[in-house]
């Protein structure tokens, strides 16, 4: 008698999503719920944060920017992580859904990076006096933005879908290694100058023992942005899956 | 592999091979800087390390599409990849040839051009050293980028877009080392990290580029 | 209703406006493309099945 459990584990069911039909079915059913949850948490988080939180002693009302800056910064990194994983799965298992998910994640991650950069700069301006400072955090995000642009540009430049998937996946993996390298290089670069003005506003606010007053709407906001990312990821991947099927049908048409 | 390496060297040195182009470009860039920034000697000396590193980096960038481009156009690359020589070796040979004909001359020329920017001799020595340690990374990373964009028509701009963010760590440590040397501060950490990038690139990029070559030449 | 943001009003408000605008743009683009491809695919499959 076989003692091993035959019930599918979470991962078994997760990998079934690699099948395009299964993925489309599941995502189609899940999407309305995810959209609703995203809308609810994002709106309530931002509304709570904007209208119903007090000002910070040192930063004044600019602390309200935290509800935008921190979640988008997290999503910016999350996006690249997803691209990295998708690329890896594609190169190893050649399952289209994963690389199409990576492709769909990229523009979202890029926009999140831009928002993180803009809000970071605006947040810092009253404190620093200028709109841009080569603070390690902002600089790393700028480099991350460039990596996103390169990845998206390479996808666009190559005609054959599978070749594009392969090459962009190789780029994503090498890029991930260099992105991490850059983070340390930038830290070295800024501190190495002994200027001492390595202000990292978000870190400062978080370490500054944030009380529940700020933390709860921040959590909601982070959940909101996370679910929004998931929403766009699913919509985008579904579009790519459909687009691929469309191309297959169009090619068949051409061949008569 | 050695034969491929020597062949590429020969090709680039011959007329039309673009050998001196990188050096000329480097000279032009360095000449333009004072026009852009004003002739104040002290100001130029301050920016010299970064400008020289940046100039060398951009000069490297110029010749990257030649690494695989010419051979791709006339079909030689197909032959090379299907030969018993593994694509990783093709990459290494070509990257090495690129370094010898671009990175190395730039590194040696840099202190001389540094004179134009009021860079003192001692700092110039460190500049040369940092470029010697850092340009291998530039050639390796550049060749990797070139392997990705082989089939892309007029992919020069895309190549720059892909490669420049990857150059950032080398640029940071390289220029920083020279700046620290100029200020009399210890610069060995920067140089060590710079070398580590070059070595790391040599360790992992052959596999990535080999994969890219196989993908592009299927 | 709008809280007194003091001297940082421009900073805070512009952050929110720009961010929400950027989100609206990316959401709009994704939804628009999704609908277009869905439509084209349905048309293609109708011809295909016919």
PDB file of C-alpha atoms in Angstrom, chain B residues 98-190:
ATOM      1  CA  UNK B  98      38.325  43.606 -28.527  1.00  0.00           C
ATOM      2  CA  UNK B  99      40.082  44.340 -25.259  1.00  0.00           C
ATOM      3  CA  UNK B 100      43.513  44.116 -26.765  1.00  0.00           C
ATOM      4  CA  UNK B 101      42.627  46.470 -29.598  1.00  0.00           C
ATOM      5  CA  UNK B 102      40.383  48.859 -27.666  1.00  0.00           C
ATOM      6  CA  UNK B 103      40.560  48.613 -23.888  1.00  0.00           C
ATOM      7  CA  UNK B 104      44.310  48.266 -23.599  1.00  0.00           C
ATOM      8  CA  UNK B 105      45.212  51.169 -25.910  1.00  0.00           C
ATOM      9  CA  UNK B 106      42.635  53.373 -24.171  1.00  0.00           C
ATOM     10  CA  UNK B 107      44.096  52.521 -20.774  1.00  0.00           C
ATOM     11  CA  UNK B 108      47.589  53.423 -21.927  1.00  0.00           C
ATOM     12  CA  UNK B 109      46.480  56.602 -23.675  1.00  0.00           C
ATOM     13  CA  UNK B 110      44.406  57.870 -20.767  1.00  0.00           C
ATOM     14  CA  UNK B 111      47.165  59.383 -18.599  1.00  0.00           C
ATOM     15  CA  UNK B 112      48.537  61.172 -21.651  1.00  0.00           C
ATOM     16  CA  UNK B 113      45.141  62.664 -22.371  1.00  0.00           C
ATOM     17  CA  UNK B 114      44.855  63.393 -18.690  1.00  0.00           C
ATOM     18  CA  UNK B 115      47.474  66.047 -19.175  1.00  0.00           C
ATOM     19  CA  UNK B 116      44.922  67.992 -21.193  1.00  0.00           C
ATOM     20  CA  UNK B 117      42.719  68.010 -18.119  1.00  0.00           C
ATOM     21  CA  UNK B 118      45.405  68.966 -15.675  1.00  0.00           C
ATOM     22  CA  UNK B 119      45.661  65.486 -14.207  1.00  0.00           C
ATOM     23  CA  UNK B 120      48.881  65.005 -12.268  1.00  0.00           C
ATOM     24  CA  UNK B 121      51.255  62.160 -13.055  1.00  0.00           C
ATOM     25  CA  UNK B 122      50.713  60.128  -9.878  1.00  0.00           C
ATOM     26  CA  UNK B 123      46.974  60.112 -10.305  1.00  0.00           C
ATOM     27  CA  UNK B 124      47.507  59.353 -13.972  1.00  0.00           C
ATOM     28  CA  UNK B 125      49.274  56.126 -13.030  1.00  0.00           C
ATOM     29  CA  UNK B 126      46.289  55.013 -10.987  1.00  0.00           C
ATOM     30  CA  UNK B 127      44.002  56.024 -13.834  1.00  0.00           C
ATOM     31  CA  UNK B 128      45.926  53.752 -16.151  1.00  0.00           C
ATOM     32  CA  UNK B 129      45.834  50.925 -13.617  1.00  0.00           C
ATOM     33  CA  UNK B 130      42.115  51.293 -13.005  1.00  0.00           C
ATOM     34  CA  UNK B 131      41.426  51.237 -16.723  1.00  0.00           C
ATOM     35  CA  UNK B 132      43.638  48.178 -17.177  1.00  0.00           C
ATOM     36  CA  UNK B 133      41.622  46.421 -14.477  1.00  0.00           C
ATOM     37  CA  UNK B 134      38.261  47.738 -15.587  1.00  0.00           C
ATOM     38  CA  UNK B 135      38.286  47.659 -19.391  1.00  0.00           C
ATOM     39  CA  UNK B 136      38.262  43.840 -19.528  1.00  0.00           C
ATOM     40  CA  UNK B 137      34.836  44.060 -17.887  1.00  0.00           C
ATOM     41  CA  UNK B 138      33.803  46.630 -20.475  1.00  0.00           C
ATOM     42  CA  UNK B 139      34.859  44.367 -23.324  1.00  0.00           C
ATOM     43  CA  UNK B 140      33.235  41.306 -21.764  1.00  0.00           C
ATOM     44  CA  UNK B 141      29.964  43.077 -20.972  1.00  0.00           C
ATOM     45  CA  UNK B 142      29.989  44.815 -24.338  1.00  0.00           C
ATOM     46  CA  UNK B 143      30.504  41.574 -26.197  1.00  0.00           C
ATOM     47  CA  UNK B 144      27.637  40.050 -24.212  1.00  0.00           C
ATOM     48  CA  UNK B 145      25.389  42.903 -25.275  1.00  0.00           C
ATOM     49  CA  UNK B 146      26.565  42.484 -28.853  1.00  0.00           C
ATOM     50  CA  UNK B 147      25.690  38.774 -28.749  1.00  0.00           C
ATOM     51  CA  UNK B 148      22.135  39.691 -27.765  1.00  0.00           C
ATOM     52  CA  UNK B 149      21.610  42.184 -30.561  1.00  0.00           C
ATOM     53  CA  UNK B 150      23.251  40.323 -33.439  1.00  0.00           C
ATOM     54  CA  UNK B 151      20.117  39.965 -35.504  1.00  0.00           C
ATOM     55  CA  UNK B 152      18.691  43.393 -34.777  1.00  0.00           C
ATOM     56  CA  UNK B 153      18.917  45.749 -37.736  1.00  0.00           C
ATOM     57  CA  UNK B 154      20.650  49.000 -36.837  1.00  0.00           C
ATOM     58  CA  UNK B 155      20.880  47.729 -33.304  1.00  0.00           C
ATOM     59  CA  UNK B 156      23.623  50.144 -32.276  1.00  0.00           C
ATOM     60  CA  UNK B 157      21.389  52.304 -30.138  1.00  0.00           C
ATOM     61  CA  UNK B 158      19.688  49.296 -28.550  1.00  0.00           C
ATOM     62  CA  UNK B 159      23.115  47.863 -27.826  1.00  0.00           C
ATOM     63  CA  UNK B 160      24.120  51.039 -26.001  1.00  0.00           C
ATOM     64  CA  UNK B 161      20.878  51.029 -24.047  1.00  0.00           C
ATOM     65  CA  UNK B 162      21.459  47.461 -22.894  1.00  0.00           C
ATOM     66  CA  UNK B 163      25.131  47.797 -22.138  1.00  0.00           C
ATOM     67  CA  UNK B 164      25.390  51.178 -20.406  1.00  0.00           C
ATOM     68  CA  UNK B 165      23.410  50.208 -17.273  1.00  0.00           C
ATOM     69  CA  UNK B 166      25.607  47.120 -17.021  1.00  0.00           C
ATOM     70  CA  UNK B 167      28.674  49.376 -17.162  1.00  0.00           C
ATOM     71  CA  UNK B 168      27.609  51.384 -14.126  1.00  0.00           C
ATOM     72  CA  UNK B 169      29.338  49.322 -11.385  1.00  0.00           C
ATOM     73  CA  UNK B 170      32.656  49.332 -13.269  1.00  0.00           C
ATOM     74  CA  UNK B 171      32.392  53.055 -13.918  1.00  0.00           C
ATOM     75  CA  UNK B 172      31.594  53.761 -10.283  1.00  0.00           C
ATOM     76  CA  UNK B 173      34.505  51.812  -8.847  1.00  0.00           C
ATOM     77  CA  UNK B 174      36.950  52.809 -11.576  1.00  0.00           C
ATOM     78  CA  UNK B 175      36.339  56.541 -11.438  1.00  0.00           C
ATOM     79  CA  UNK B 176      36.077  56.462  -7.649  1.00  0.00           C
ATOM     80  CA  UNK B 177      39.473  54.775  -7.353  1.00  0.00           C
ATOM     81  CA  UNK B 178      41.083  57.518  -9.386  1.00  0.00           C
ATOM     82  CA  UNK B 179      39.295  60.257  -7.472  1.00  0.00           C
ATOM     83  CA  UNK B 180      40.407  58.813  -4.139  1.00  0.00           C
ATOM     84  CA  UNK B 181      43.971  58.541  -5.419  1.00  0.00           C
ATOM     85  CA  UNK B 182      43.851  62.173  -6.479  1.00  0.00           C
ATOM     86  CA  UNK B 183      42.764  63.180  -2.996  1.00  0.00           C
ATOM     87  CA  UNK B 184      45.438  61.081  -1.358  1.00  0.00           C
ATOM     88  CA  UNK B 185      42.959  58.678   0.154  1.00  0.00           C
ATOM     89  CA  UNK B 186      43.260  54.860   0.037  1.00  0.00           C
ATOM     90  CA  UNK B 187      41.900  53.460  -3.194  1.00  0.00           C
ATOM     91  CA  UNK B 188      42.699  49.768  -2.928  1.00  0.00           C
ATOM     92  CA  UNK B 189      39.154  48.695  -2.048  1.00  0.00           C
ATOM     93  CA  UNK B 190      37.817  50.348  -5.165  1.00  0.00           C
TER      94      UNK B 190
END
